[in-house]
Short mmCIF file of C-alpha atoms in Angstrom, two decimals:
data_model
loop_
_atom_site.label_atom_id
_atom_site.label_comp_id
_atom_site.label_asym_id
_atom_site.label_seq_id
_atom_site.Cartn_x
_atom_site.Cartn_y
_atom_site.Cartn_z
CA MET O 867 26.96 165.56 10.37
CA LEU O 868 25.27 168.30 12.39
CA ALA O 869 26.68 170.91 10.02
CA ASN O 870 25.22 169.05 7.05
CA VAL O 871 21.83 168.78 8.73
CA SER O 872 21.83 172.47 9.64
CA PHE O 873 22.90 173.44 6.12
CA SER O 874 20.16 171.35 4.52
CA HIS O 875 17.58 172.81 6.90
CA LEU O 876 18.80 176.30 6.07
CA TRP O 877 18.27 175.66 2.37
CA ILE O 878 14.78 174.32 3.04
CA TRP O 879 13.78 177.48 4.92
CA ILE O 880 15.38 179.77 2.32
CA SER O 881 13.44 177.91 -0.38
CA PHE O 882 10.24 178.29 1.64
CA LEU O 883 10.78 182.05 2.01
CA CYS O 884 11.45 182.43 -1.73
CA LEU O 885 8.35 180.40 -2.54
CA SER O 886 6.29 182.52 -0.14
CA PHE O 887 7.43 185.72 -1.88
CA TYR O 888 6.52 184.16 -5.23
CA ILE O 889 3.07 183.20 -3.95
CA PHE O 890 2.32 186.69 -2.67
CA LEU O 891 3.80 188.60 -5.61
CA VAL O 892 2.82 186.45 -8.60
CA LEU O 893 -0.19 184.20 -7.95
CA ASP O 894 -3.60 185.63 -8.80
CA LEU O 895 -5.27 184.69 -5.50
CA SER O 896 -6.97 186.56 -2.69
CA TYR O 897 -4.90 187.40 0.40
CA LEU O 898 -6.40 184.52 2.39
CA GLY O 899 -5.87 182.19 -0.57
CA LYS O 900 -2.18 183.07 -0.57
CA VAL O 901 -2.00 182.59 3.20
CA SER O 902 -3.72 179.21 2.86
CA ILE O 903 -1.30 177.81 0.30
CA MET O 904 1.72 179.22 2.15
CA ILE O 905 0.60 177.68 5.46
CA PHE O 906 -0.15 174.39 3.71
CA ILE O 907 3.38 174.25 2.28
CA LEU O 908 4.78 175.13 5.72
CA ALA O 909 2.82 172.25 7.23
CA LEU O 910 4.23 169.82 4.65
CA ILE O 911 7.77 170.99 5.45
CA LEU O 912 7.21 170.50 9.18
CA PHE O 913 5.59 167.09 8.64
CA ILE O 914 8.48 165.86 6.50
CA PHE O 915 11.63 167.59 7.74
CA SER O 916 11.07 168.49 11.40
CA ASN O 917 11.08 166.39 14.56
CA LEU O 918 7.86 167.97 15.79
CA PRO O 919 4.98 165.55 16.45
CA ALA O 920 2.64 165.63 13.44
CA GLY O 921 -0.30 166.78 15.55
CA LEU O 922 1.65 169.67 17.09
CA ALA O 923 3.01 170.76 13.70
CA GLY O 924 -0.47 170.78 12.18
CA MET O 925 -2.08 172.73 15.01
CA LEU O 926 0.78 175.28 15.06
CA CYS O 927 0.22 175.87 11.35
CA LEU O 928 -3.51 176.41 11.93
CA ILE O 929 -2.70 178.88 14.71
CA GLY O 930 -0.28 180.64 12.34
CA ALA O 931 -3.04 180.88 9.72
CA VAL O 932 -5.35 182.51 12.29
CA LEU O 933 -2.64 185.02 13.24
CA LEU O 934 -2.32 185.92 9.54
CA GLY O 935 -6.03 186.66 9.19
CA VAL O 936 -7.86 183.37 8.65
CA PRO O 937 -11.01 183.24 10.86
CA ASP O 938 -10.34 181.45 14.15
CA SER O 939 -13.37 179.21 13.53
CA ILE O 940 -11.13 177.06 11.30
CA LEU O 941 -9.10 176.15 14.39
CA PHE O 942 -12.00 175.44 16.74
CA GLU O 943 -14.06 173.59 14.13
CA SER O 944 -11.14 171.36 13.13
CA LEU O 945 -12.20 168.89 15.83
CA ASN O 946 -15.82 169.06 14.69
CA GLN O 947 -15.40 166.26 12.15
CA HIS O 948 -16.84 162.76 11.99
CA ILE O 949 -13.47 161.16 11.25
CA VAL O 950 -11.97 162.64 14.44
CA TRP O 951 -14.66 161.14 16.67
CA LEU O 952 -14.65 157.88 14.73
CA MET O 953 -10.92 157.53 15.44
CA ILE O 954 -11.31 158.35 19.15
CA GLY O 955 -13.97 155.65 19.41
CA ALA O 956 -11.86 153.17 17.44
CA PHE O 957 -8.90 153.67 19.77
CA ILE O 958 -11.10 153.08 22.81
CA ILE O 959 -12.52 149.89 21.29
CA SER O 960 -9.00 148.73 20.48
CA SER O 961 -7.95 149.32 24.10
CA VAL O 962 -10.96 147.28 25.29
CA ILE O 963 -9.82 144.36 23.11
CA GLU O 964 -6.43 144.48 24.80
CA GLU O 965 -7.64 145.12 28.36
CA SER O 966 -10.30 142.40 28.25
CA GLY O 967 -7.74 139.66 27.76
CA LEU O 968 -8.57 138.96 24.12
CA LEU O 969 -5.05 140.07 23.14
CA THR O 970 -3.49 137.47 25.45
CA ARG O 971 -5.80 134.84 23.97
CA LEU O 972 -4.70 135.91 20.50
CA VAL O 973 -1.05 135.52 21.51
CA ASN O 974 -1.86 132.02 22.77
CA TRP O 975 -3.49 131.20 19.44
CA PHE O 976 -0.39 132.37 17.59
CA SER O 977 1.85 130.29 19.84
CA ARG O 978 -0.11 127.19 18.82
CA LYS O 979 -0.90 127.89 15.15
CA CYS O 980 1.38 130.50 13.56
CA HIS O 981 4.84 128.96 13.80
CA THR O 982 6.04 130.47 10.53
CA GLU O 983 6.10 133.93 9.00
CA LYS O 984 4.08 132.72 6.01
CA ARG O 985 1.23 131.54 8.23
CA ALA O 986 1.23 134.82 10.14
CA SER O 987 1.25 136.80 6.88
CA LEU O 988 -1.66 134.78 5.47
CA PHE O 989 -3.57 135.36 8.71
CA ILE O 990 -2.97 139.12 8.38
CA LEU O 991 -4.13 139.10 4.75
CA ALA O 992 -7.32 137.21 5.58
CA THR O 993 -8.11 139.29 8.67
CA ILE O 994 -7.63 142.65 6.95
CA GLN O 995 -9.67 141.55 3.92
CA LEU O 996 -12.52 140.48 6.20
CA MET O 997 -12.36 143.80 8.07
CA THR O 998 -12.46 145.71 4.78
CA PHE O 999 -15.95 144.36 4.08
CA PHE O 1000 -17.27 145.41 7.50
CA ILE O 1001 -15.21 148.30 8.92
CA PRO O 1002 -15.52 151.34 6.61
CA SER O 1003 -12.48 153.31 7.75
CA THR O 1004 -8.76 152.72 7.25
CA SER O 1005 -7.98 154.30 10.61
CA SER O 1006 -10.55 152.11 12.36
CA ARG O 1007 -9.09 149.00 10.76
CA ALA O 1008 -5.59 150.09 11.75
CA ALA O 1009 -6.66 150.69 15.35
CA ALA O 1010 -8.42 147.31 15.40
CA MET O 1011 -5.25 145.60 14.12
CA LEU O 1012 -3.02 147.06 16.84
CA PRO O 1013 -3.68 144.21 19.31
CA ILE O 1014 -3.04 141.69 16.54
CA TYR O 1015 0.24 143.42 15.74
CA GLN O 1016 1.25 143.21 19.39
CA ALA O 1017 0.52 139.48 19.33
CA ILE O 1018 2.52 138.94 16.14
CA LYS O 1019 5.40 141.04 17.46
CA THR O 1020 5.52 138.84 20.56
CA GLN O 1021 5.66 135.70 18.41
CA PHE O 1022 8.21 137.14 15.92
CA PRO O 1023 10.13 139.90 17.78
CA LYS O 1024 12.86 140.07 15.11
CA ARG O 1025 10.25 140.86 12.44
CA ALA O 1026 8.58 143.79 14.20
CA THR O 1027 9.60 146.16 11.40
CA MET O 1028 8.29 143.93 8.64
CA TYR O 1029 4.90 143.34 10.27
CA GLY O 1030 4.68 146.95 11.46
CA LEU O 1031 4.89 147.95 7.80
CA MET O 1032 2.88 145.06 6.38
CA ILE O 1033 -0.30 145.64 8.39
CA PRO O 1034 -0.91 149.33 7.51
CA ILE O 1035 0.25 148.81 3.92
CA LEU O 1036 -2.17 145.91 3.39
CA ILE O 1037 -4.93 147.93 5.06
CA LEU O 1038 -4.39 150.61 2.42
CA THR O 1039 -3.98 148.33 -0.60
CA MET O 1040 -7.04 146.25 0.35
CA THR O 1041 -9.06 149.45 0.58
CA ASN O 1042 -9.46 148.98 -3.18
CA THR O 1043 -11.51 145.80 -2.77
CA THR O 1044 -14.85 147.23 -1.61
CA LEU O 1045 -17.01 150.33 -1.88
CA ILE O 1046 -16.97 150.96 1.88
CA GLY O 1047 -13.21 150.39 2.09
CA ALA O 1048 -12.66 154.14 2.40
CA GLY O 1049 -14.78 157.22 2.89
CA SER O 1050 -13.18 158.70 -0.23
CA HIS O 1051 -15.01 156.07 -2.32
CA LEU O 1052 -18.38 157.27 -1.03
CA ILE O 1053 -17.39 160.92 -1.49
CA GLY O 1054 -16.15 160.32 -5.04
CA ILE O 1055 -19.23 158.39 -6.10
CA GLY O 1056 -21.45 161.03 -4.48
CA ILE O 1057 -19.75 163.71 -6.60
CA LEU O 1058 -20.11 161.48 -9.68
CA GLU O 1059 -23.85 161.13 -9.04
CA GLY O 1060 -24.20 164.87 -8.43
CA GLN O 1061 -22.44 165.95 -11.63
CA THR O 1062 -23.57 163.16 -14.00
CA ASP O 1063 -26.35 160.59 -14.32
CA LYS O 1064 -23.90 157.77 -13.59
CA SER O 1065 -23.11 155.83 -10.42
CA ILE O 1066 -21.02 152.88 -9.20
CA SER O 1067 -22.84 150.20 -7.22
CA TYR O 1068 -21.43 148.09 -4.38
CA ILE O 1069 -21.30 145.02 -6.65
CA ASP O 1070 -19.64 146.97 -9.48
CA PHE O 1071 -16.93 148.22 -7.14
CA VAL O 1072 -16.23 144.72 -5.82
CA LEU O 1073 -16.13 143.31 -9.37
CA TRP O 1074 -13.66 145.98 -10.51
CA GLY O 1075 -11.68 146.54 -7.32
CA LEU O 1076 -11.40 143.13 -5.63
CA PRO O 1077 -8.98 141.54 -8.15
CA PHE O 1078 -6.78 144.65 -8.15
CA GLY O 1079 -6.79 144.97 -4.36
CA LEU O 1080 -5.99 141.32 -3.71
CA LEU O 1081 -3.23 141.10 -6.32
CA ILE O 1082 -1.48 144.34 -5.34
CA SER O 1083 -1.73 143.30 -1.68
CA LEU O 1084 -0.08 139.95 -2.44
CA ILE O 1085 2.66 141.74 -4.39
CA ALA O 1086 3.25 144.15 -1.49
CA ALA O 1087 3.33 141.29 1.04
CA VAL O 1088 5.87 139.33 -1.03
CA ILE O 1089 8.08 142.41 -1.42
CA LEU O 1090 7.96 143.00 2.33
CA MET O 1091 8.70 139.38 3.23
CA TYR O 1092 11.73 139.13 0.96
CA SER O 1093 12.97 142.71 1.24
CA PRO O 1094 16.14 143.50 3.24
CA ILE O 1095 14.07 146.13 5.07
CA LYS O 1096 12.92 143.41 7.46
CA GLN O 1097 16.53 142.98 8.60
CA GLN O 1098 16.65 146.58 9.88
CA PRO O 1099 14.78 146.55 13.21
CA MET O 1100 14.32 149.91 14.88
CA LYS O 1101 16.33 150.68 17.98
CA GLU O 1102 13.13 151.40 19.84
CA VAL O 1103 12.09 147.82 19.22
CA SER O 1104 15.41 146.06 19.65
CA ASP O 1105 16.48 147.91 22.79
CA LYS O 1106 13.32 147.15 24.70
CA GLU O 1107 12.32 143.94 26.37
CA PRO O 1108 9.70 141.83 24.57
CA VAL O 1109 6.09 142.45 25.51
CA ASP O 1110 5.44 140.71 28.82
CA ILE O 1111 2.42 138.58 27.97
CA GLU O 1112 2.06 135.15 29.45
CA VAL O 1113 1.48 132.45 26.87
CA ASP O 1114 -0.54 129.43 27.98
CA VAL O 1115 -0.29 126.46 25.67
CA GLU O 1116 -3.65 125.09 26.82
CA GLN O 1117 -6.68 127.04 25.68
CA THR O 1118 -8.85 128.21 28.58
CA PRO O 1119 -12.58 129.03 28.42
CA LEU O 1120 -13.60 132.61 27.67
CA SER O 1121 -13.75 134.76 30.78
CA SER O 1122 -16.77 136.91 31.61
CA LYS O 1123 -14.79 140.00 30.59
CA GLU O 1124 -13.88 138.49 27.23
CA ARG O 1125 -17.46 137.44 26.53
CA LYS O 1126 -18.73 140.95 27.26
CA ALA O 1127 -16.09 142.44 24.96
CA ILE O 1128 -16.90 140.02 22.13
CA ILE O 1129 -20.64 140.71 22.41
CA LEU O 1130 -20.18 144.49 22.35
CA ILE O 1131 -17.67 144.35 19.49
CA GLY O 1132 -20.07 142.09 17.58
CA ILE O 1133 -22.91 144.58 18.12
CA THR O 1134 -20.61 147.36 16.89
CA ILE O 1135 -19.82 145.52 13.66
CA VAL O 1136 -23.50 144.72 13.07
CA LEU O 1137 -24.39 148.41 13.51
CA TRP O 1138 -21.60 149.41 11.12
CA VAL O 1139 -22.83 147.01 8.44
CA THR O 1140 -26.52 147.95 8.83
CA GLU O 1141 -26.08 151.73 8.67
CA SER O 1142 -28.50 151.96 5.74
CA LEU O 1143 -31.22 150.36 7.89
CA HIS O 1144 -30.95 152.32 11.14
CA GLY O 1145 -29.56 155.57 9.68
CA LEU O 1146 -27.00 156.16 12.43
CA ASP O 1147 -23.70 157.56 11.19
CA ILE O 1148 -20.69 155.23 11.47
CA ALA O 1149 -18.77 157.73 13.60
CA PHE O 1150 -21.73 158.06 15.99
CA VAL O 1151 -22.06 154.27 16.24
CA THR O 1152 -18.35 153.97 17.04
CA ILE O 1153 -18.49 156.60 19.79
CA LEU O 1154 -21.77 155.18 21.13
CA MET O 1155 -20.37 151.66 21.49
CA ALA O 1156 -16.99 152.89 22.77
CA PHE O 1157 -18.68 154.85 25.57
CA CYS O 1158 -20.95 151.88 26.35
CA MET O 1159 -17.81 149.80 26.85
CA LEU O 1160 -16.60 152.39 29.38
CA ILE O 1161 -19.59 151.90 31.71
CA PRO O 1162 -17.98 150.98 35.08
CA GLN O 1163 -20.51 148.23 35.83
CA LEU O 1164 -19.25 146.24 32.82
CA GLY O 1165 -15.73 146.21 34.24
CA LEU O 1166 -14.03 146.23 30.84
CA ILE O 1167 -11.75 149.27 31.16
CA THR O 1168 -11.56 152.45 33.23
CA TRP O 1169 -12.24 155.89 31.79
CA LYS O 1170 -8.70 157.08 32.57
CA LYS O 1171 -7.05 154.02 31.03
CA ALA O 1172 -9.14 154.22 27.85
CA LEU O 1173 -8.34 157.90 27.26
CA SER O 1174 -4.64 157.24 27.83
CA GLU O 1175 -4.74 154.72 24.97
CA VAL O 1176 -5.99 157.31 22.44
CA SER O 1177 -3.23 158.68 20.19
CA TRP O 1178 -3.99 162.35 20.71
CA SER O 1179 -1.13 163.40 18.44
CA LEU O 1180 -2.79 161.50 15.61
CA ILE O 1181 -6.20 162.98 16.45
CA PHE O 1182 -4.82 166.53 16.27
CA PHE O 1183 -2.95 165.72 13.07
CA VAL O 1184 -6.08 164.45 11.33
CA ALA O 1185 -8.05 167.48 12.52
CA SER O 1186 -5.41 169.98 11.41
CA ALA O 1187 -4.61 168.28 8.08
CA THR O 1188 -8.27 168.19 7.11
CA ALA O 1189 -8.73 171.82 8.13
CA LEU O 1190 -5.69 172.88 6.08
CA GLY O 1191 -7.15 171.07 3.08
CA GLU O 1192 -10.48 172.85 3.60
CA LEU O 1193 -8.67 176.20 3.55
CA LEU O 1194 -7.35 175.44 0.06
CA ILE O 1195 -10.89 174.79 -1.14
CA LYS O 1196 -12.58 177.63 0.75
CA TYR O 1197 -10.26 180.37 -0.48
CA GLY O 1198 -10.05 179.31 -4.12
CA VAL O 1199 -6.60 177.70 -4.21
CA VAL O 1200 -7.90 174.39 -5.54
CA LYS O 1201 -9.97 176.07 -8.25
CA TYR O 1202 -6.96 178.18 -9.24
CA ILE O 1203 -4.81 175.05 -9.63
CA GLN O 1204 -7.61 173.27 -11.51
CA ASP O 1205 -7.90 176.18 -13.94
CA GLN O 1206 -4.14 176.21 -14.54
CA ILE O 1207 -4.08 172.48 -15.24
CA LEU O 1208 -7.09 172.62 -17.56
CA SER O 1209 -5.61 175.54 -19.50
CA LEU O 1210 -2.58 173.36 -20.21
CA LEU O 1211 -4.67 170.32 -21.15
CA ASN O 1212 -7.06 172.11 -23.52
CA GLY O 1213 -4.38 172.54 -26.14
CA LEU O 1214 -3.42 168.88 -26.23
CA PRO O 1215 -4.18 166.80 -29.34
CA VAL O 1216 -6.46 163.76 -29.33
CA MET O 1217 -4.72 160.94 -27.48
CA PRO O 1218 -5.36 157.18 -27.16
CA ALA O 1219 -7.17 155.95 -24.06
CA ILE O 1220 -4.05 154.37 -22.57
CA VAL O 1221 -2.38 157.78 -22.35
CA PHE O 1222 -5.30 159.09 -20.29
CA VAL O 1223 -5.04 156.03 -18.02
CA ILE O 1224 -1.35 156.74 -17.44
CA ILE O 1225 -2.03 160.43 -16.74
CA LEU O 1226 -4.89 159.65 -14.33
CA SER O 1227 -2.81 156.99 -12.57
CA ILE O 1228 0.22 159.22 -12.07
CA ILE O 1229 -1.79 162.26 -10.92
CA SER O 1230 -4.06 160.34 -8.53
CA VAL O 1231 -1.23 158.26 -7.03
CA GLY O 1232 1.03 161.30 -6.69
CA SER O 1233 -1.69 163.45 -5.12
CA HIS O 1234 -0.95 162.06 -1.64
CA LEU O 1235 2.36 163.95 -1.69
CA LEU O 1236 0.48 167.26 -1.80
CA ILE O 1237 -2.79 166.48 0.00
CA THR O 1238 -2.35 164.28 3.06
CA SER O 1239 -6.04 163.77 3.81
CA HIS O 1240 -7.60 160.81 1.95
CA THR O 1241 -11.06 162.39 1.83
CA THR O 1242 -9.69 165.79 0.83
CA ARG O 1243 -7.93 164.19 -2.14
CA ALA O 1244 -11.29 162.83 -3.30
CA VAL O 1245 -12.96 166.22 -2.83
CA VAL O 1246 -10.20 167.93 -4.82
CA LEU O 1247 -9.50 165.40 -7.58
CA VAL O 1248 -12.88 163.89 -8.47
CA PRO O 1249 -14.49 167.18 -9.64
CA THR O 1250 -11.29 167.93 -11.59
CA VAL O 1251 -11.19 164.58 -13.39
CA LEU O 1252 -14.89 164.86 -14.21
CA ILE O 1253 -14.12 168.14 -15.99
CA PHE O 1254 -11.22 166.28 -17.61
CA ALA O 1255 -13.66 163.53 -18.72
CA GLU O 1256 -16.14 166.04 -20.15
CA THR O 1257 -13.40 167.92 -22.02
CA PHE O 1258 -12.05 164.79 -23.73
CA GLU O 1259 -15.36 162.85 -23.92
CA LEU O 1260 -14.28 160.06 -21.57
CA ASN O 1261 -16.44 157.61 -19.59
CA PRO O 1262 -17.01 159.42 -16.25
CA MET O 1263 -17.47 156.15 -14.31
CA SER O 1264 -14.14 154.85 -15.56
CA VAL O 1265 -12.35 158.12 -14.84
CA VAL O 1266 -13.70 158.36 -11.29
CA PHE O 1267 -13.01 154.69 -10.47
CA ILE O 1268 -9.40 154.83 -11.70
CA THR O 1269 -8.90 158.07 -9.76
CA LEU O 1270 -10.27 156.53 -6.55
CA ILE O 1271 -7.93 153.54 -6.95
CA GLY O 1272 -4.99 155.92 -7.37
CA ILE O 1273 -6.05 158.05 -4.39
CA ASN O 1274 -5.84 154.94 -2.20
CA TYR O 1275 -2.06 154.85 -2.62
CA CYS O 1276 -0.53 156.86 0.23
CA LEU O 1277 2.57 155.02 1.42
CA THR O 1278 5.43 157.50 0.96
CA LEU O 1279 5.53 159.05 4.44
CA PRO O 1280 3.92 158.33 7.83
CA VAL O 1281 1.83 161.49 7.48
CA SER O 1282 0.55 160.28 4.09
CA SER O 1283 -1.97 157.99 5.78
CA LYS O 1284 -3.68 157.70 9.15
CA ALA O 1285 -3.18 153.92 9.04
CA LEU O 1286 0.59 154.37 8.73
CA LEU O 1287 0.65 157.12 11.33
CA ILE O 1288 -1.17 154.97 13.89
CA PHE O 1289 1.68 152.44 13.76
CA TYR O 1290 4.37 155.11 13.43
CA GLU O 1291 3.15 156.79 16.63
CA LEU O 1292 3.50 153.61 18.72
CA ASP O 1293 5.91 153.81 21.67
CA ASP O 1294 7.89 150.91 20.17
CA ARG O 1295 8.02 152.48 16.72
CA PRO O 1296 8.22 149.57 14.26
CA PHE O 1297 9.67 151.52 11.31
CA ASN O 1298 11.22 154.87 10.46
CA THR O 1299 10.69 157.31 7.61
CA SER O 1300 13.79 156.13 5.74
CA GLN O 1301 12.58 152.53 5.68
CA LEU O 1302 9.18 153.62 4.39
CA LEU O 1303 10.74 155.75 1.65
CA LYS O 1304 12.95 152.85 0.50
CA LEU O 1305 9.94 150.57 0.31
CA ASN O 1306 7.95 153.25 -1.52
CA MET O 1307 10.62 153.38 -4.26
CA TRP O 1308 9.50 149.86 -5.19
CA LEU O 1309 5.80 150.00 -4.43
CA LEU O 1310 4.85 153.33 -6.06
CA PRO O 1311 5.98 152.52 -9.63
CA ILE O 1312 4.66 148.96 -9.30
CA TYR O 1313 1.27 150.33 -8.19
CA VAL O 1314 1.06 152.75 -11.15
CA VAL O 1315 2.15 150.12 -13.68
CA PHE O 1316 -0.31 147.60 -12.23
CA MET O 1317 -3.16 150.12 -12.58
CA VAL O 1318 -2.31 150.52 -16.26
CA LEU O 1319 -2.06 146.74 -16.76
CA MET O 1320 -5.41 146.18 -15.03
CA TYR O 1321 -7.03 148.62 -17.45
CA LEU O 1322 -5.40 146.98 -20.48
CA PHE O 1323 -6.25 143.40 -19.55
CA TYR O 1324 -9.33 143.61 -17.30
CA TRP O 1325 -11.15 146.86 -16.57
CA GLN O 1326 -11.82 147.96 -20.16
CA PHE O 1327 -13.50 144.61 -20.89
CA ILE O 1328 -15.97 144.73 -17.96
CA GLY O 1329 -17.53 148.16 -18.36
CA LEU O 1330 -14.68 150.58 -17.61
CA LYS O 1331 -13.59 151.46 -21.13
CA LEU O 1332 -12.53 155.12 -21.21
CA LYS O 1333 -13.75 155.83 -24.74
#
């Protein structure tokens, strides 16, 4: 077994060296462009095939890029991103929910109401859908769902794997239901507005995306509930004692600590929803409210305890992955790839609209295998598909919307999505990479086919016709 693993690893590294030589000898890129793509490929190899924590692997690759000549500012500025601080704040808020006693109350509620898996699954569906309309970040929703997952795991300990997969997967599939479901939506529509005279309103996005998001989420939930994957609990889960949370059958009044937490969390949600009125960035609001919750006089949670609850490996992964994606843009790698793709497409004959839908669906869904950052995929793909739309005289709104729906699929590996990685990095890891890959073999083709079917039977009749 060890020999096989070592042999396979050897082939991976030999392939990487050969690819590196090809990059430096053949590709028409600047030196730093070649370094950028080589380091990016190295990062993907480490993310997928090594046992290094994702955050450590990403930061080591950034350090390697600096040693090869990339300015060191890329390393230091990697933490200077809104998403990084938004996630830190979201983790702190999640820890407050648990520390305040609201988690225990949630467990009590489950002990009284959710006696079956179907009820628990419906509760998850409803909760995530509600969050999608108010919390504009997949990572924030994932962090907010952690206490709920702990409660469900306590009620159904033999289904920890199923629910550990279901929650982040539904967070990602329900991202399609609303304009603020993901930052990539706002980025993509911003690029659409900048390059054309078209836009997609909040109501338009809900009208087009809500049916798709709800239906694909239901399909994913059914597959998870009846898949044999749920019968494969991780050793980390099965070998450990159940979470030691007392369950009181009788409901007690809210404590002072719980009331304070609910009020502050309510204020946070109101500030998130009313960003257009007060003008404060969502990441700033999250950090502001998280630090307010840390004020000692409130007695919600200590500074040390809150910081210990932050998944720093995930924070460093997000920072490094985004920085690596920025290198590809900064040093012309993305433009080089765009030019190569367009040179191939220009010679193609006139094709029916459905062929373009299939191409857009496959490319946008598959993009998460190359570009791990959700927002970076939008930055890379949306300008490309707009050129694609102009070349073949396609409806730019339709092209961008279909691309954004495809970008939202990122379920192949834990590093493919921050929502998945948040659950994957838990001490009691609910699933492993192999289980996720097996599930992806079903979900990925279903997702692509469902996108095509939605265009054929719904989208083209409500304003999203490609031609």
